[in-house]
Every structure is written in structure tokens, then in C-alpha cells.
């Protein structure tokens, strides 16, 4: 294996190696005080870069700020502008329409189907093509003797800077143990000790070891069983078909969606008594030019659909930049290096071989610390494509014994090995990558948005995580609130009579844009990123 590191990088590694034994055997780095964290975030976190935000001029969140890229899509033309859609003869007629085929959408569909509903999933790629599939480190749940949902609640609230919706957090943590049991009953193969006890580890910002994992491909393992259960239950899945507008009835209630075949561009109409948005995140918007760990379809579609239909957004101005995205080599630039690498022992080290931060600070703090080290202190590791800092992965086997990294992080090991880097022998270079949409659509505890019969689950929701999400709470979120949305919609649809279908709200939104003087050639939802050379 020929290591692709430059001579400058190799010289820096010698400094990293010189202090490794002291790091392994010495005390942990000091954690920052609350004041230190606040000052660091305000100076270096991208959410505080006001030049990258714009004011929303129309709709429920008029006057509030959001990333410029998101505002452009919120204030864009509908894909149905000047298009006549026949709503009187639907192509699909179901009780519950689920938009999105990731973990949240699949969980919702499973619960709705089990409750007797006629449910259908539509997804613009394939079922499982979602951020769920790409989640690595694990899923939190307070199910050990030394832990409790109350303790988990405090960690979540503190990690979210106490901006979280308390009722949503309460549901997240109290339903956590049940979510683990549900997943295990479906066949998820969690890591266990020889006696069957679940192996749990710490995550950044957690006070207890409550991270359950399946090696370092936890999301893929969870998505595997959810997809199988969807298919086992006979739930129809319409692949490569995007929702491009929510349909309402004459009473203003959600009543379906206009769909578009991604290949042929054919328009289809789906009528439903309840609609569940589970469209995921926004990493492929590349806010502020950051790379992303997200799957190809993460373009904030759900936020656009719901907003145009009249639903409010919450914390749409906050994103999570995961501190450890790949900064080198180019083949995997921006890919996620799971937080689990740090939870089992790896530390942040700068180009001078200095540890500059505790490895398990919350993600926003850790990301800001890395940005400071590179941008202000000038102690970043220079690579041919981007600067970053070292994550000293050889520490893992030194701490826990040879073979630990290979056993606990096989996916990471393989990803780097394909690029001729053995992370058991040499450190890796990381820098923040756009990872999670902290904000989203505002919901009630039952999962319903402010538009009646329009439910939301997963990363498209705002409020669960406040202004920063802790590791492992996203996989928990999609299960708890996916199931919640499916159960709530299944209880609701039985009392719903759908009136005449209409897209009048789309016309009203266009008129509001005109009155605000907004003139644009942009159409939304975006659906897919455009990487063509321009």
C-alpha cells in the first residue's frame, strides 16, 4: 500500500506520533466551559455567518432569516406554473400517502399499514436511498440501569442549547427504549456482549453510554430491516417519483400530492386522506459551499412543499456541520467519519502534534474548534485538496488492544483502505461537512403540521433537536417520530372525508410572490443537485 500523503503531511505525522503515548496514558483534554463554548460558536460556527443568510419575504415565516440557498427555493416558482393538472381523476387513491422512502417514511408506513390503513410510499429515488442508510455511529436510547429517559432529556436539551420543543424531546427520550425493542424485533443485529447485553458507548455531549450500534453501519442495518418489513407487508412503493406539490381539498386540508416521474416527467395525482412528509434533509444544497455527507437526494424538498401549503418552519436558520468529514483524499471528500471513531478513543490533533480540544464536545462546538484551528490559528494540516486537522485513529488499538478498530469500525477501515490509507497505522485528515438539517417543519406532538392532515417525520421536522443535534438522536428520531406519524395518521384518516381537490394555494402563493416584487426564474422543489460544469 503506497500512502498518498504528501511529504509535508508525513512530517506532521511524526509530530502526532511523538505525543501519542502521552495521550493514550494521560488524562483526557479539558472540556470547555459554557462561556468558552458560546464565544467559540459565535465567532466560528457557520450558523453565525450572517452574510450567508437572507430574510424570508413571504409565507408563514415572513421576516425571519434562513440560508440564502433555502430562501431562493422558498421564494421560487412552482414546477406547476402554467401547467394544467387534472385533479378530478386521481392516478392513486389511498388512505395515507407517505412522501419519502427512508427510515422515517418506512417506519410511518409500517405502523399505518399495521393499523389497517391503505398506505403508499412515493420516493424520488429508491426506497432506502436516504440519509438513514448513510448513518454510521449508532442510535441513542436510555435503556441501561445507570441511565434514564430523564437523563437523556437533559442531554438532548443541553445539546440543543435549550431551544428544543420540550414535548417533542419528551416523546423522543421516553419512546427510545421501545424503539430499540421494536427494531430488534424486526431483526436489527445490534452489537452485543457474549452474554447478550447490548454494547453501548458515549457520544459527544452525552452523560451516559447509551449509543447502540451495529458496527459502524448502524443506519444501513436499520434501513435493511425497515425496507424488508415494508416489502413483507405488501406496502406499494412508487420509486423514482417525486412529490412536487401538496394537494389540498376545498376545506384547506392536505389531501394528496402531485407527483412527477423522475425519468419521463409525467405528472400523476395521488389523493389521500392524510399525507406524511418524510423527505429528509438538505445537505445537497451545499450551504456556504460546504461539502456534504448526505445522500444524493437531500435537497430540502419537504420544507418547500409544506411551506407553500401554509405550514410554518422552525429553526430553519440552523444546520449541523459534522466536525469530522473527510478532508483528504479527494475520492471520499466530505464523506462522514463517524463520531464513534472518537467515542472509542481517537483525538483531534493539529499539524503541530497538539491536542486542541476534547474529542467529545458537542458537534457544533467541535466543528467550530476545528474551523478556528485551521482558519485563525493556522495550525491546520495542509493537503492537496483542503486543509483540516488530524484525527489520531491509531490511538484506538493502543487503548483497547489490536484489532479493536477493525472490529468496531469495519466500514471506516474499508473506506480508507480503498484509498490506500490504513487508519490503524496513520491518522486521517478531517474538516466539518454539512450533515444535518436541525430545523424544519413545525409539528405538534402527534406529528401534524399546521396544515390539517399533513404530518411530518424525521429530518424534515424542526424542534426535536433545537439548534444542535447530538450523535445517535437522528436514528432515534426517525424511528420514534416515524412510528408516531404513522400511528397518528392511521387514527386520523378514519374520520376524514376528502373534499374537492384543489391547488388554489399554489396560485395564492404565486400571487403573494408577485405582490412582494419577487421575480425569479428558479423553480422548486429542487429535487436533485446539479453538478454539471458551468
mmCIF file of N, CA, C and O in Angstrom, residues 167-205:
data_model
loop_
_atom_site.group_PDB
_atom_site.id
_atom_site.type_symbol
_atom_site.label_atom_id
_atom_site.label_comp_id
_atom_site.label_asym_id
_atom_site.label_seq_id
_atom_site.Cartn_x
_atom_site.Cartn_y
_atom_site.Cartn_z
ATOM 1 N N UNK A 167 -41.932 19.124 24.486
ATOM 2 C CA UNK A 167 -42.847 17.997 24.306
ATOM 3 C C UNK A 167 -42.296 16.988 23.303
ATOM 4 O O UNK A 167 -42.472 15.777 23.464
ATOM 5 N N UNK A 168 -41.638 17.492 22.267
ATOM 6 C CA UNK A 168 -41.052 16.593 21.283
ATOM 7 C C UNK A 168 -39.874 15.828 21.879
ATOM 8 O O UNK A 168 -39.690 14.636 21.611
ATOM 9 N N UNK A 169 -39.077 16.520 22.680
ATOM 10 C CA UNK A 169 -37.933 15.850 23.318
ATOM 11 C C UNK A 169 -38.426 14.787 24.301
ATOM 12 O O UNK A 169 -37.867 13.687 24.381
ATOM 13 N N UNK A 170 -39.484 15.109 25.029
ATOM 14 C CA UNK A 170 -40.052 14.133 25.963
ATOM 15 C C UNK A 170 -40.463 12.861 25.226
ATOM 16 O O UNK A 170 -40.194 11.744 25.681
ATOM 17 N N UNK A 171 -41.110 13.037 24.085
ATOM 18 C CA UNK A 171 -41.530 11.866 23.303
ATOM 19 C C UNK A 171 -40.319 11.110 22.778
ATOM 20 O O UNK A 171 -40.283 9.872 22.793
ATOM 21 N N UNK A 172 -39.309 11.840 22.306
ATOM 22 C CA UNK A 172 -38.098 11.211 21.773
ATOM 23 C C UNK A 172 -37.453 10.290 22.799
ATOM 24 O O UNK A 172 -37.138 9.124 22.504
ATOM 25 N N UNK A 173 -37.267 10.790 24.020
ATOM 26 C CA UNK A 173 -36.497 10.024 25.015
ATOM 27 C C UNK A 173 -37.330 8.945 25.697
ATOM 28 O O UNK A 173 -36.812 7.870 26.028
ATOM 29 N N UNK A 174 -38.623 9.213 25.925
ATOM 30 C CA UNK A 174 -39.444 8.206 26.615
ATOM 31 C C UNK A 174 -39.778 7.033 25.704
ATOM 32 O O UNK A 174 -39.988 5.910 26.180
ATOM 33 N N UNK A 175 -39.810 7.279 24.400
ATOM 34 C CA UNK A 175 -40.091 6.214 23.447
ATOM 35 C C UNK A 175 -38.813 5.531 22.948
ATOM 36 O O UNK A 175 -38.881 4.601 22.148
ATOM 37 N N UNK A 176 -37.657 5.999 23.417
ATOM 38 C CA UNK A 176 -36.390 5.457 22.967
ATOM 39 C C UNK A 176 -36.202 3.973 23.237
ATOM 40 O O UNK A 176 -35.906 3.190 22.314
ATOM 41 N N UNK A 177 -36.357 3.526 24.486
ATOM 42 C CA UNK A 177 -36.193 2.099 24.770
ATOM 43 C C UNK A 177 -37.139 1.217 23.952
ATOM 44 O O UNK A 177 -36.752 0.147 23.475
ATOM 45 N N UNK A 178 -38.356 1.682 23.776
ATOM 46 C CA UNK A 178 -39.336 0.939 22.981
ATOM 47 C C UNK A 178 -38.888 0.844 21.525
ATOM 48 O O UNK A 178 -39.082 -0.190 20.860
ATOM 49 N N UNK A 179 -38.259 1.928 21.018
ATOM 50 C CA UNK A 179 -37.780 1.934 19.637
ATOM 51 C C UNK A 179 -36.703 0.871 19.425
ATOM 52 O O UNK A 179 -36.680 0.180 18.394
ATOM 53 N N UNK A 180 -35.814 0.728 20.404
ATOM 54 C CA UNK A 180 -34.760 -0.288 20.301
ATOM 55 C C UNK A 180 -35.378 -1.685 20.277
ATOM 56 O O UNK A 180 -35.003 -2.546 19.458
ATOM 57 N N UNK A 181 -36.335 -1.926 21.151
ATOM 58 C CA UNK A 181 -37.001 -3.236 21.188
ATOM 59 C C UNK A 181 -37.732 -3.510 19.871
ATOM 60 O O UNK A 181 -37.723 -4.634 19.373
ATOM 61 N N UNK A 182 -38.375 -2.486 19.344
ATOM 62 C CA UNK A 182 -39.113 -2.631 18.074
ATOM 63 C C UNK A 182 -38.171 -3.001 16.945
ATOM 64 O O UNK A 182 -38.440 -3.920 16.166
ATOM 65 N N UNK A 183 -37.048 -2.294 16.868
ATOM 66 C CA UNK A 183 -36.071 -2.579 15.823
ATOM 67 C C UNK A 183 -35.495 -3.983 15.968
ATOM 68 O O UNK A 183 -35.326 -4.705 14.986
ATOM 69 N N UNK A 184 -35.207 -4.368 17.212
ATOM 70 C CA UNK A 184 -34.648 -5.704 17.433
ATOM 71 C C UNK A 184 -35.667 -6.778 17.058
ATOM 72 O O UNK A 184 -35.317 -7.825 16.506
ATOM 73 N N UNK A 185 -36.936 -6.494 17.316
ATOM 74 C CA UNK A 185 -37.975 -7.466 16.965
ATOM 75 C C UNK A 185 -38.095 -7.637 15.450
ATOM 76 O O UNK A 185 -38.497 -8.696 14.962
ATOM 77 N N UNK A 186 -37.735 -6.582 14.717
ATOM 78 C CA UNK A 186 -37.763 -6.652 13.254
ATOM 79 C C UNK A 186 -36.524 -7.339 12.689
ATOM 80 O O UNK A 186 -36.506 -7.729 11.519
ATOM 81 N N UNK A 187 -35.492 -7.459 13.521
ATOM 82 C CA UNK A 187 -34.304 -8.175 13.066
ATOM 83 C C UNK A 187 -33.016 -7.389 13.020
ATOM 84 O O UNK A 187 -32.016 -7.873 12.483
ATOM 85 N N UNK A 188 -32.980 -6.177 13.585
ATOM 86 C CA UNK A 188 -31.740 -5.402 13.598
ATOM 87 C C UNK A 188 -30.706 -6.115 14.478
ATOM 88 O O UNK A 188 -30.991 -6.484 15.617
ATOM 89 N N UNK A 189 -29.505 -6.281 13.946
ATOM 90 C CA UNK A 189 -28.444 -7.001 14.649
ATOM 91 C C UNK A 189 -27.535 -6.004 15.361
ATOM 92 O O UNK A 189 -26.475 -5.612 14.851
ATOM 93 N N UNK A 190 -27.951 -5.596 16.556
ATOM 94 C CA UNK A 190 -27.137 -4.674 17.341
ATOM 95 C C UNK A 190 -25.915 -5.391 17.914
ATOM 96 O O UNK A 190 -25.936 -6.605 18.141
ATOM 97 N N UNK A 191 -24.849 -4.622 18.159
ATOM 98 C CA UNK A 191 -23.654 -5.179 18.791
ATOM 99 C C UNK A 191 -23.973 -5.595 20.227
ATOM 100 O O UNK A 191 -24.581 -4.818 20.986
ATOM 101 N N UNK A 192 -23.535 -6.805 20.590
ATOM 102 C CA UNK A 192 -23.806 -7.314 21.936
ATOM 103 C C UNK A 192 -22.584 -8.012 22.515
ATOM 104 O O UNK A 192 -21.713 -8.491 21.777
ATOM 105 N N UNK A 193 -22.542 -8.062 23.845
ATOM 106 C CA UNK A 193 -21.530 -8.862 24.533
ATOM 107 C C UNK A 193 -21.895 -10.339 24.367
ATOM 108 O O UNK A 193 -22.992 -10.688 23.903
ATOM 109 N N UNK A 194 -20.993 -11.215 24.784
ATOM 110 C CA UNK A 194 -21.245 -12.652 24.650
ATOM 111 C C UNK A 194 -22.469 -13.111 25.421
ATOM 112 O O UNK A 194 -23.127 -14.084 25.051
ATOM 113 N N UNK A 195 -22.782 -12.391 26.530
ATOM 114 C CA UNK A 195 -23.949 -12.773 27.324
ATOM 115 C C UNK A 195 -25.250 -12.164 26.818
ATOM 116 O O UNK A 195 -26.305 -12.324 27.424
ATOM 117 N N UNK A 196 -25.183 -11.437 25.668
ATOM 118 C CA UNK A 196 -26.384 -10.847 25.079
ATOM 119 C C UNK A 196 -26.647 -9.414 25.482
ATOM 120 O O UNK A 196 -27.587 -8.787 24.979
ATOM 121 N N UNK A 197 -25.828 -8.863 26.376
ATOM 122 C CA UNK A 197 -26.001 -7.473 26.795
ATOM 123 C C UNK A 197 -25.631 -6.526 25.659
ATOM 124 O O UNK A 197 -24.617 -6.719 24.978
ATOM 125 N N UNK A 198 -26.468 -5.523 25.439
ATOM 126 C CA UNK A 198 -26.187 -4.535 24.404
ATOM 127 C C UNK A 198 -24.895 -3.781 24.721
ATOM 128 O O UNK A 198 -24.687 -3.324 25.849
ATOM 129 N N UNK A 199 -24.029 -3.644 23.729
ATOM 130 C CA UNK A 199 -22.836 -2.811 23.875
ATOM 131 C C UNK A 199 -23.241 -1.368 23.613
ATOM 132 O O UNK A 199 -23.859 -1.065 22.592
ATOM 133 N N UNK A 200 -22.929 -0.478 24.556
ATOM 134 C CA UNK A 200 -23.258 0.935 24.380
ATOM 135 C C UNK A 200 -22.021 1.783 24.626
ATOM 136 O O UNK A 200 -21.158 1.420 25.422
ATOM 137 N N UNK A 201 -21.941 2.918 23.938
ATOM 138 C CA UNK A 201 -20.794 3.820 24.062
ATOM 139 C C UNK A 201 -21.281 5.255 24.221
ATOM 140 O O UNK A 201 -22.465 5.549 24.069
ATOM 141 N N UNK A 202 -20.340 6.134 24.533
ATOM 142 C CA UNK A 202 -20.631 7.561 24.626
ATOM 143 C C UNK A 202 -20.698 8.197 23.246
ATOM 144 O O UNK A 202 -20.079 7.710 22.292
ATOM 145 N N UNK A 203 -21.408 9.303 23.172
ATOM 146 C CA UNK A 203 -21.364 10.189 22.020
ATOM 147 C C UNK A 203 -21.052 11.582 22.528
ATOM 148 O O UNK A 203 -21.077 11.833 23.742
ATOM 149 N N UNK A 204 -20.747 12.497 21.631
ATOM 150 C CA UNK A 204 -20.480 13.863 22.049
ATOM 151 C C UNK A 204 -21.670 14.473 22.768
ATOM 152 O O UNK A 204 -22.789 14.420 22.272
ATOM 153 N N UNK A 205 -21.441 15.031 23.951
ATOM 154 C CA UNK A 205 -22.497 15.683 24.712
ATOM 155 C C UNK A 205 -23.368 14.754 25.524
ATOM 156 O O UNK A 205 -24.360 15.187 26.114
#
